Structures are given as C-alpha cells and as structure tokens.
CSV table of C-alpha atoms in Angstrom, one decimal:
chain,number,residue,atom,x,y,z
A,572,MET,CA,118.5,46.8,116.3
A,573,ARG,CA,114.8,47.4,116.3
A,574,LEU,CA,115.0,50.1,118.6
A,575,ASN,CA,117.6,51.8,116.6
A,576,ASN,CA,115.5,51.4,113.4
A,577,TRP,CA,112.6,53.1,115.4
A,578,ASP,CA,114.7,55.9,116.6
A,579,ALA,CA,115.9,56.8,113.2
A,580,LYS,CA,112.3,56.5,111.9
A,581,TYR,CA,110.3,58.3,114.5
A,582,THR,CA,112.6,60.5,116.4
A,583,PRO,CA,112.7,63.3,113.7
A,584,TYR,CA,108.6,63.3,113.6
A,585,LEU,CA,108.8,63.8,117.5
A,586,ILE,CA,111.1,66.6,117.3
A,587,ILE,CA,109.0,68.7,114.9
A,588,ALA,CA,105.5,67.4,116.4
A,589,PRO,CA,105.4,70.6,118.9
A,590,PHE,CA,105.6,73.0,115.9
A,591,PHE,CA,102.6,71.3,114.1
A,592,LEU,CA,100.7,71.0,117.5
A,593,VAL,CA,100.9,74.4,118.2
A,594,PHE,CA,100.2,75.5,114.7
A,595,GLY,CA,97.1,73.3,114.6
A,596,ILE,CA,95.7,74.6,117.8
A,597,PHE,CA,96.4,78.5,117.3
A,598,GLY,CA,96.8,78.6,113.4
A,599,LEU,CA,94.7,75.9,111.5
A,600,TYR,CA,91.7,75.5,114.0
A,601,PRO,CA,90.9,79.2,114.3
A,602,LEU,CA,91.1,79.4,110.5
A,603,VAL,CA,88.9,76.4,109.8
A,604,TYR,CA,86.4,77.6,112.6
A,605,THR,CA,86.3,81.1,111.4
A,606,ALA,CA,85.1,79.7,107.9
A,607,TRP,CA,82.3,77.6,109.6
A,608,VAL,CA,81.2,80.7,111.6
A,609,SER,CA,81.3,82.6,108.4
A,610,LEU,CA,78.6,80.4,107.0
A,611,HIS,CA,76.0,81.1,109.6
A,612,ASP,CA,74.1,83.7,111.0
A,613,TRP,CA,76.3,84.0,114.4
A,614,GLN,CA,75.9,86.9,116.8
A,615,LEU,CA,78.6,87.4,119.2
A,616,ILE,CA,76.3,87.3,122.2
A,617,ASP,CA,73.4,85.3,121.3
A,618,GLY,CA,75.7,82.6,119.3
A,619,ASN,CA,74.7,80.6,116.4
A,620,GLN,CA,71.2,81.3,114.9
A,621,GLY,CA,71.4,79.0,111.9
A,622,PHE,CA,73.2,77.9,108.8
A,623,VAL,CA,72.9,80.5,106.1
A,624,GLY,CA,75.3,79.0,103.5
A,625,LEU,CA,77.1,81.8,101.4
A,626,ALA,CA,74.7,84.4,102.2
A,627,ASN,CA,77.2,86.4,104.1
A,628,TYR,CA,79.6,86.4,101.0
A,629,VAL,CA,76.8,87.3,98.8
A,630,GLU,CA,76.0,90.3,101.1
A,631,LEU,CA,79.8,91.1,101.2
A,632,PHE,CA,80.5,91.4,97.6
A,633,SER,CA,77.5,93.9,97.3
A,634,ASP,CA,78.6,95.8,100.6
A,635,ALA,CA,79.9,99.1,99.7
A,636,LYS,CA,81.5,99.4,102.7
A,637,PHE,CA,83.7,96.4,102.4
A,638,TRP,CA,84.8,97.7,98.8
A,639,ASN,CA,85.6,100.8,100.4
A,640,ALA,CA,87.7,99.3,103.2
A,641,LEU,CA,89.4,97.1,100.8
A,642,PHE,CA,90.5,100.1,98.5
A,643,ASN,CA,91.8,101.9,101.6
A,644,THR,CA,93.8,98.8,102.6
A,645,ILE,CA,95.6,98.3,99.5
A,646,SER,CA,96.2,102.1,99.1
A,647,LEU,CA,97.8,102.2,102.5
A,648,PHE,CA,99.6,99.2,101.9
A,649,VAL,CA,101.1,100.5,98.6
A,650,LEU,CA,101.9,104.0,99.9
A,651,SER,CA,103.5,102.4,103.1
A,652,THR,CA,105.3,99.3,102.2
A,653,VAL,CA,106.9,100.1,99.0
A,654,PRO,CA,108.7,103.6,100.0
A,655,GLN,CA,109.6,101.8,103.3
A,656,LEU,CA,111.3,98.9,101.9
A,657,LEU,CA,113.3,100.9,99.2
A,658,ALA,CA,114.2,103.5,102.2
A,659,ALA,CA,115.3,100.7,104.2
A,660,LEU,CA,117.3,99.2,101.5
A,661,GLY,CA,119.2,102.5,101.1
A,662,LEU,CA,119.6,102.9,104.6
A,663,ALA,CA,121.0,99.6,105.2
A,664,ALA,CA,123.6,100.3,102.4
A,665,LEU,CA,124.4,103.6,104.4
A,666,LEU,CA,124.9,101.7,107.6
A,667,ASP,CA,127.2,99.1,105.7
A,668,ARG,CA,129.7,101.7,105.0
A,669,GLY,CA,132.3,102.7,107.4
A,670,LEU,CA,130.5,105.2,109.5
A,671,ARG,CA,131.9,106.7,113.0
A,672,GLY,CA,129.6,105.7,115.9
A,673,ARG,CA,128.0,102.8,113.5
A,674,ALA,CA,126.7,101.0,116.8
A,675,PHE,CA,124.8,104.1,117.8
A,676,TRP,CA,123.2,104.7,114.3
A,677,ARG,CA,122.4,101.0,114.2
A,678,ALA,CA,120.6,101.4,117.6
A,679,GLY,CA,118.9,104.5,116.6
A,680,VAL,CA,117.4,102.9,113.4
A,681,LEU,CA,115.4,100.5,115.7
A,682,LEU,CA,114.2,103.1,118.1
A,683,PRO,CA,110.8,103.8,116.5
A,684,ASN,CA,110.0,100.1,116.4
A,685,VAL,CA,110.4,99.9,120.2
A,686,ILE,CA,108.2,102.8,120.9
A,687,SER,CA,104.6,102.1,121.7
A,688,VAL,CA,102.4,102.3,118.8
A,689,ALA,CA,99.7,104.4,120.8
A,690,ALA,CA,102.7,107.0,121.6
A,691,VAL,CA,103.6,107.1,117.9
A,692,ALA,CA,99.8,107.8,116.9
A,693,LEU,CA,99.8,110.5,119.5
A,694,VAL,CA,102.6,112.2,118.3
A,695,PHE,CA,101.9,111.9,114.6
A,696,ALA,CA,98.2,113.1,115.4
A,697,GLN,CA,99.8,116.4,116.6
A,698,PHE,CA,102.2,116.6,113.5
A,699,PHE,CA,99.3,116.2,111.4
A,700,GLY,CA,96.9,118.6,113.0
A,701,ARG,CA,94.5,120.5,111.2
A,702,ASP,CA,95.0,124.0,112.9
A,703,PHE,CA,98.2,123.6,114.7
A,704,GLY,CA,100.0,121.0,113.2
A,705,ILE,CA,103.7,121.1,112.4
A,706,VAL,CA,103.3,119.8,108.9
A,707,ASN,CA,100.9,122.4,107.9
A,708,PHE,CA,103.1,125.0,109.5
A,709,LEU,CA,106.0,124.0,107.2
A,710,LEU,CA,103.7,123.7,104.2
A,711,GLY,CA,102.6,127.3,105.1
A,712,PHE,CA,106.3,128.3,104.1
A,713,VAL,CA,105.8,127.3,100.6
A,714,GLY,CA,102.2,128.7,100.1
A,715,ILE,CA,100.3,125.7,100.5
A,716,ASP,CA,97.0,126.1,102.5
A,717,PRO,CA,96.4,123.9,105.6
A,718,ILE,CA,95.3,120.5,104.8
A,719,ASP,CA,92.8,118.6,107.0
A,720,TRP,CA,94.7,115.4,107.2
A,721,ARG,CA,91.8,113.3,108.7
A,722,ALA,CA,89.0,114.5,106.4
A,723,GLU,CA,90.5,114.0,102.8
A,724,THR,CA,91.1,110.4,101.7
A,725,TRP,CA,94.6,110.7,100.2
A,726,ALA,CA,95.7,113.2,102.9
A,727,SER,CA,94.8,110.9,105.5
A,728,HIS,CA,96.4,108.0,103.6
A,729,LEU,CA,99.7,109.8,103.5
A,730,ALA,CA,99.6,110.7,107.1
A,731,VAL,CA,99.0,107.0,108.2
A,732,SER,CA,101.5,105.7,105.6
A,733,THR,CA,104.1,108.0,107.1
A,734,MET,CA,103.1,106.7,110.7
A,735,VAL,CA,103.7,103.1,109.4
A,736,MET,CA,106.9,103.9,107.3
A,737,TRP,CA,108.5,105.8,110.2
A,738,ARG,CA,108.0,102.7,112.7
A,739,TRP,CA,109.2,99.8,110.3
A,740,THR,CA,111.6,101.3,107.9
A,741,GLY,CA,114.5,100.9,110.5
A,742,TYR,CA,113.5,97.5,111.4
A,743,ASN,CA,113.7,96.3,107.7
A,744,ALA,CA,116.9,98.1,107.4
A,745,LEU,CA,118.7,96.2,110.1
A,746,LEU,CA,117.4,92.8,108.4
A,747,TYR,CA,119.0,94.2,105.1
A,748,LEU,CA,122.1,95.3,106.8
A,749,ALA,CA,122.8,91.7,108.5
A,750,ALA,CA,122.2,90.1,105.2
A,751,MET,CA,124.6,92.8,103.7
A,752,GLN,CA,127.3,91.9,106.2
A,753,SER,CA,127.5,88.2,104.8
A,754,VAL,CA,128.1,89.2,101.3
A,755,PRO,CA,131.8,88.1,100.7
A,756,LYS,CA,134.1,91.0,100.5
A,757,ASP,CA,136.2,89.5,97.6
A,758,MET,CA,133.3,90.2,95.3
A,759,TYR,CA,133.4,94.0,95.9
A,760,GLU,CA,137.2,93.7,95.7
A,761,SER,CA,137.0,92.1,92.4
A,762,ALA,CA,134.3,94.6,90.9
A,763,THR,CA,136.5,97.6,92.2
A,764,LEU,CA,139.3,96.3,90.1
A,765,ASP,CA,137.1,95.8,87.1
A,766,GLY,CA,136.3,99.8,87.4
A,767,ALA,CA,132.6,99.2,88.7
A,768,SER,CA,131.1,102.1,90.4
A,769,ARG,CA,129.5,101.9,94.1
A,770,TRP,CA,125.7,102.1,92.2
A,771,ARG,CA,126.6,99.3,89.9
A,772,MET,CA,128.1,97.1,92.7
A,773,PHE,CA,125.0,97.5,94.8
A,774,TRP,CA,122.4,96.7,92.3
A,775,SER,CA,124.6,93.8,90.8
A,776,ILE,CA,126.2,92.4,93.8
A,777,THR,CA,124.6,93.4,97.1
A,778,VAL,CA,120.9,93.0,95.7
A,779,PRO,CA,121.1,89.6,94.3
A,780,SER,CA,123.1,88.5,97.1
A,781,ILE,CA,120.4,89.3,99.7
A,782,ARG,CA,117.6,88.4,97.8
A,783,PRO,CA,116.2,85.8,100.5
A,784,THR,CA,116.0,88.5,102.9
A,785,ILE,CA,114.2,90.8,100.4
A,786,LEU,CA,111.8,88.3,99.7
A,787,PHE,CA,111.2,87.7,103.4
A,788,THR,CA,110.7,91.4,104.1
A,789,VAL,CA,108.3,91.6,101.2
A,790,VAL,CA,106.0,88.9,102.4
A,791,THR,CA,106.1,89.9,106.0
A,792,SER,CA,105.4,93.5,105.2
A,793,THR,CA,102.7,92.4,102.8
A,794,ILE,CA,101.1,90.6,105.4
A,795,GLY,CA,101.6,93.3,108.1
A,796,GLY,CA,100.4,96.3,105.5
A,797,LEU,CA,97.3,94.4,104.6
A,798,GLN,CA,96.4,93.8,108.3
A,799,LEU,CA,96.8,97.2,109.1
A,800,PHE,CA,94.5,98.3,112.3
A,801,ALA,CA,96.7,100.3,115.0
A,802,GLU,CA,97.7,103.1,113.3
A,803,PRO,CA,94.5,104.0,111.4
A,804,ALA,CA,92.7,103.4,114.4
A,805,LEU,CA,94.5,105.5,116.8
A,806,PHE,CA,94.8,108.2,114.3
A,807,ASP,CA,90.9,108.4,114.5
A,808,PRO,CA,89.5,110.8,116.9
A,809,GLY,CA,86.7,108.5,117.7
A,810,PHE,CA,88.9,105.7,118.9
A,811,ALA,CA,89.0,106.9,122.5
A,812,ALA,CA,85.1,106.4,122.7
A,813,ASN,CA,85.3,103.1,120.7
A,814,ASN,CA,83.6,104.6,118.0
A,815,ALA,CA,86.7,104.5,115.2
A,816,SER,CA,85.4,104.1,111.8
A,817,GLY,CA,88.3,105.4,109.9
A,818,GLY,CA,87.2,108.8,109.7
A,819,SER,CA,84.0,110.7,109.4
A,820,ASP,CA,83.2,109.3,106.0
A,821,ARG,CA,85.4,105.9,106.3
A,822,GLN,CA,87.9,107.5,104.3
A,823,PHE,CA,90.8,105.4,105.9
A,824,GLN,CA,89.0,102.6,107.4
A,825,THR,CA,90.9,99.2,106.6
A,826,LEU,CA,89.7,95.8,106.3
A,827,VAL,CA,90.7,95.0,109.9
A,828,MET,CA,88.9,98.1,111.1
A,829,TYR,CA,85.5,97.2,109.4
A,830,MET,CA,85.9,93.6,110.7
A,831,TYR,CA,86.4,94.6,114.3
A,832,GLU,CA,83.4,97.3,113.7
A,833,LYS,CA,81.1,94.2,112.6
A,834,GLY,CA,82.2,91.9,115.2
A,835,PHE,CA,82.9,93.9,118.3
A,836,ARG,CA,80.6,96.9,118.0
A,837,LEU,CA,77.8,95.3,116.2
A,838,PHE,CA,78.1,91.9,117.3
A,839,ASP,CA,77.5,90.3,114.0
A,840,ALA,CA,80.3,87.7,114.2
A,841,GLY,CA,79.3,85.6,111.3
A,842,TYR,CA,79.7,88.6,109.1
A,843,SER,CA,83.1,89.6,110.7
A,844,ALA,CA,84.0,86.0,110.1
A,845,THR,CA,83.3,86.4,106.5
A,846,ILE,CA,85.4,89.6,106.4
A,847,ALA,CA,88.1,87.8,108.0
A,848,TRP,CA,88.3,85.1,105.3
A,849,MET,CA,88.3,87.5,102.6
A,850,LEU,CA,91.1,89.3,104.0
A,851,PHE,CA,92.9,86.1,104.2
A,852,LEU,CA,92.4,85.3,100.6
A,853,VAL,CA,93.6,89.0,99.9
A,854,VAL,CA,96.8,88.8,101.7
A,855,LEU,CA,97.6,85.3,100.6
A,856,LEU,CA,96.9,86.5,96.5
A,857,VAL,CA,99.1,90.0,97.1
A,858,ALA,CA,101.8,87.9,99.1
A,859,VAL,CA,102.3,85.4,96.1
A,860,VAL,CA,102.2,88.2,93.6
A,861,ASN,CA,104.7,90.3,95.5
A,862,PHE,CA,107.0,87.1,96.1
A,863,SER,CA,106.9,86.3,92.5
A,864,LEU,CA,107.6,90.0,91.4
A,865,THR,CA,110.4,90.6,93.9
A,866,ARG,CA,112.1,87.2,93.0
A,867,ARG,CA,112.4,88.1,89.3
A,868,ILE,CA,113.5,91.8,90.0
A,869,ALA,CA,115.9,90.7,92.4
A,870,GLY,CA,117.4,88.1,90.4
A,871,LYS,CA,117.8,90.4,87.1
A,872,GLY,CA,120.8,91.9,89.3
C-alpha cells in the first residue's frame, strides 16, 4: 500500500524531472550567470577584472550605439513580422481550399525555410545590389533611380525584412494550415446556409478557431524577430572579414550584432552580457504585449 502511495505521489515528478533538469542546465543557469557577468568588468580573455555593480547598465543607457541597435531591431522586427504573419494567414487560407496539386504547393511553401540562410543572404544580396541588382533593374522601368540598399537606413531595413519574410512565411503558413484543417466543417456549412460570404466566414470562424496557433506564431516570431542576427550580418559586405557592423553607419545593426561585436570582437564580455540581459527584457516585454493584443484581436472574431 505504501509503495502504491509513493508511486502515485512521486512518479509524475520523476517523469517531468528531465525537462526541468535540461532547462536548468541550458536555460536558467546561463541566464543567471549572464546577469552575474553583467555586474563585472569581465574580459573574454583575461576573465573577471572586478565587481562594478550597475556601471555597465549606466553606460549602456548612455550608449548611442545601443539605442541605434535597439531602433534597428524593432524596425526590422515590425517590417518583417507583421507582413509575414498576415501573408502566412492568407497563404494558409488559399492552401486550405481545394487546389490541384495541393501536396506540391504545401511542400513548396516550406522550401525557403530549409535552404541555408547563407545561400538565401547571398541570393538576396545580388537581388538588392546597387549597380546590377534585379530589384533596381525592375524599379528602373517605373522611373525610380537606383537605390543603394545597404547604405540607406530604410532601404536596408526593407531588404533585410524581405529576406526574413521569404524564409519564414511558408513555415508559419503550414502551421496555420494545420490548425485550419481541424476546424469543424459543419461550422462552415451552417454559415453558408445563413448566407455568409467566404470573407465573413474567414474572420468569424477560421481566425477565432485557430487563435491558439496565431498566439503561438506571434510569440515565436517576436522572439526570433528581436534576436535577428544571421540575415543582417550576412547582408553586410564586411561579414567575410569578421567586420560586420550593420553597414557603414550601423544603419541595420541589430542588438544581437552589437552584442556579438562587444563580446567576440572587442572581448568585453561584461558589457556584452549587459546587452544580452537588456535584449531578454525587451523580448519579454514585446512578447507579452503582442500576446495580449493578438489575444484580444483574435477573440473579437
């Protein structure tokens, strides 16, 4: 009897223990240790040079490069994530209809996500080339002068955002499609008998029914969008020489790029850890705000 009671009481904890153990080692411990490093003058090569308290944070808030990187990060996040999720929702709605060769189209939308980000950056760098890029060539047909996509702030943000959207729209579309497949068909049949249009059914039935998936993609896209590194770094011509700073005037340098610069090029681990913790707080804040707004909007359908 005692053994049965022990089994019923402690077995559930043993089952979930591996997750918390892995999370503690690879998640919680690095987070706490990074906070500890941020309170020190910590050099990557020479190690701990002494406790400085909040001096790194005080310096960070007066660092113009940090605020520039924060602006670029939020700008790239908004320009890439909002259109990406809306396009994914529309694409999923199209794939949910009775198209010919549905398996082909569904596999095709995932193709950009499985291609190496380095290959994607290389191709898009050619597309957005100043002198011989395809985009400038097409803009010339409507009378627009060539744009230096790497030199101008908004132009570079648009180019990098386009790269991100191309990679992740199909992935999110398949998540939405999987959720749409589980919506009961009798709800659409009842709405059709009531004379509802496809547009009305989409916003009144489909979107509210897949709200958990929408919330999931909003949170994950927020985390990924605010931690953007690979696309802007590879878009910078100086990346090959380990000198990528987000353009000649840091016009598309993100917080992760700035953190990498401080930690692995200038070897200032303490300041880099400070940037990492501020990034964590920014991601947490924006994720909570996005989650709340999306939950309200999706619930109104």
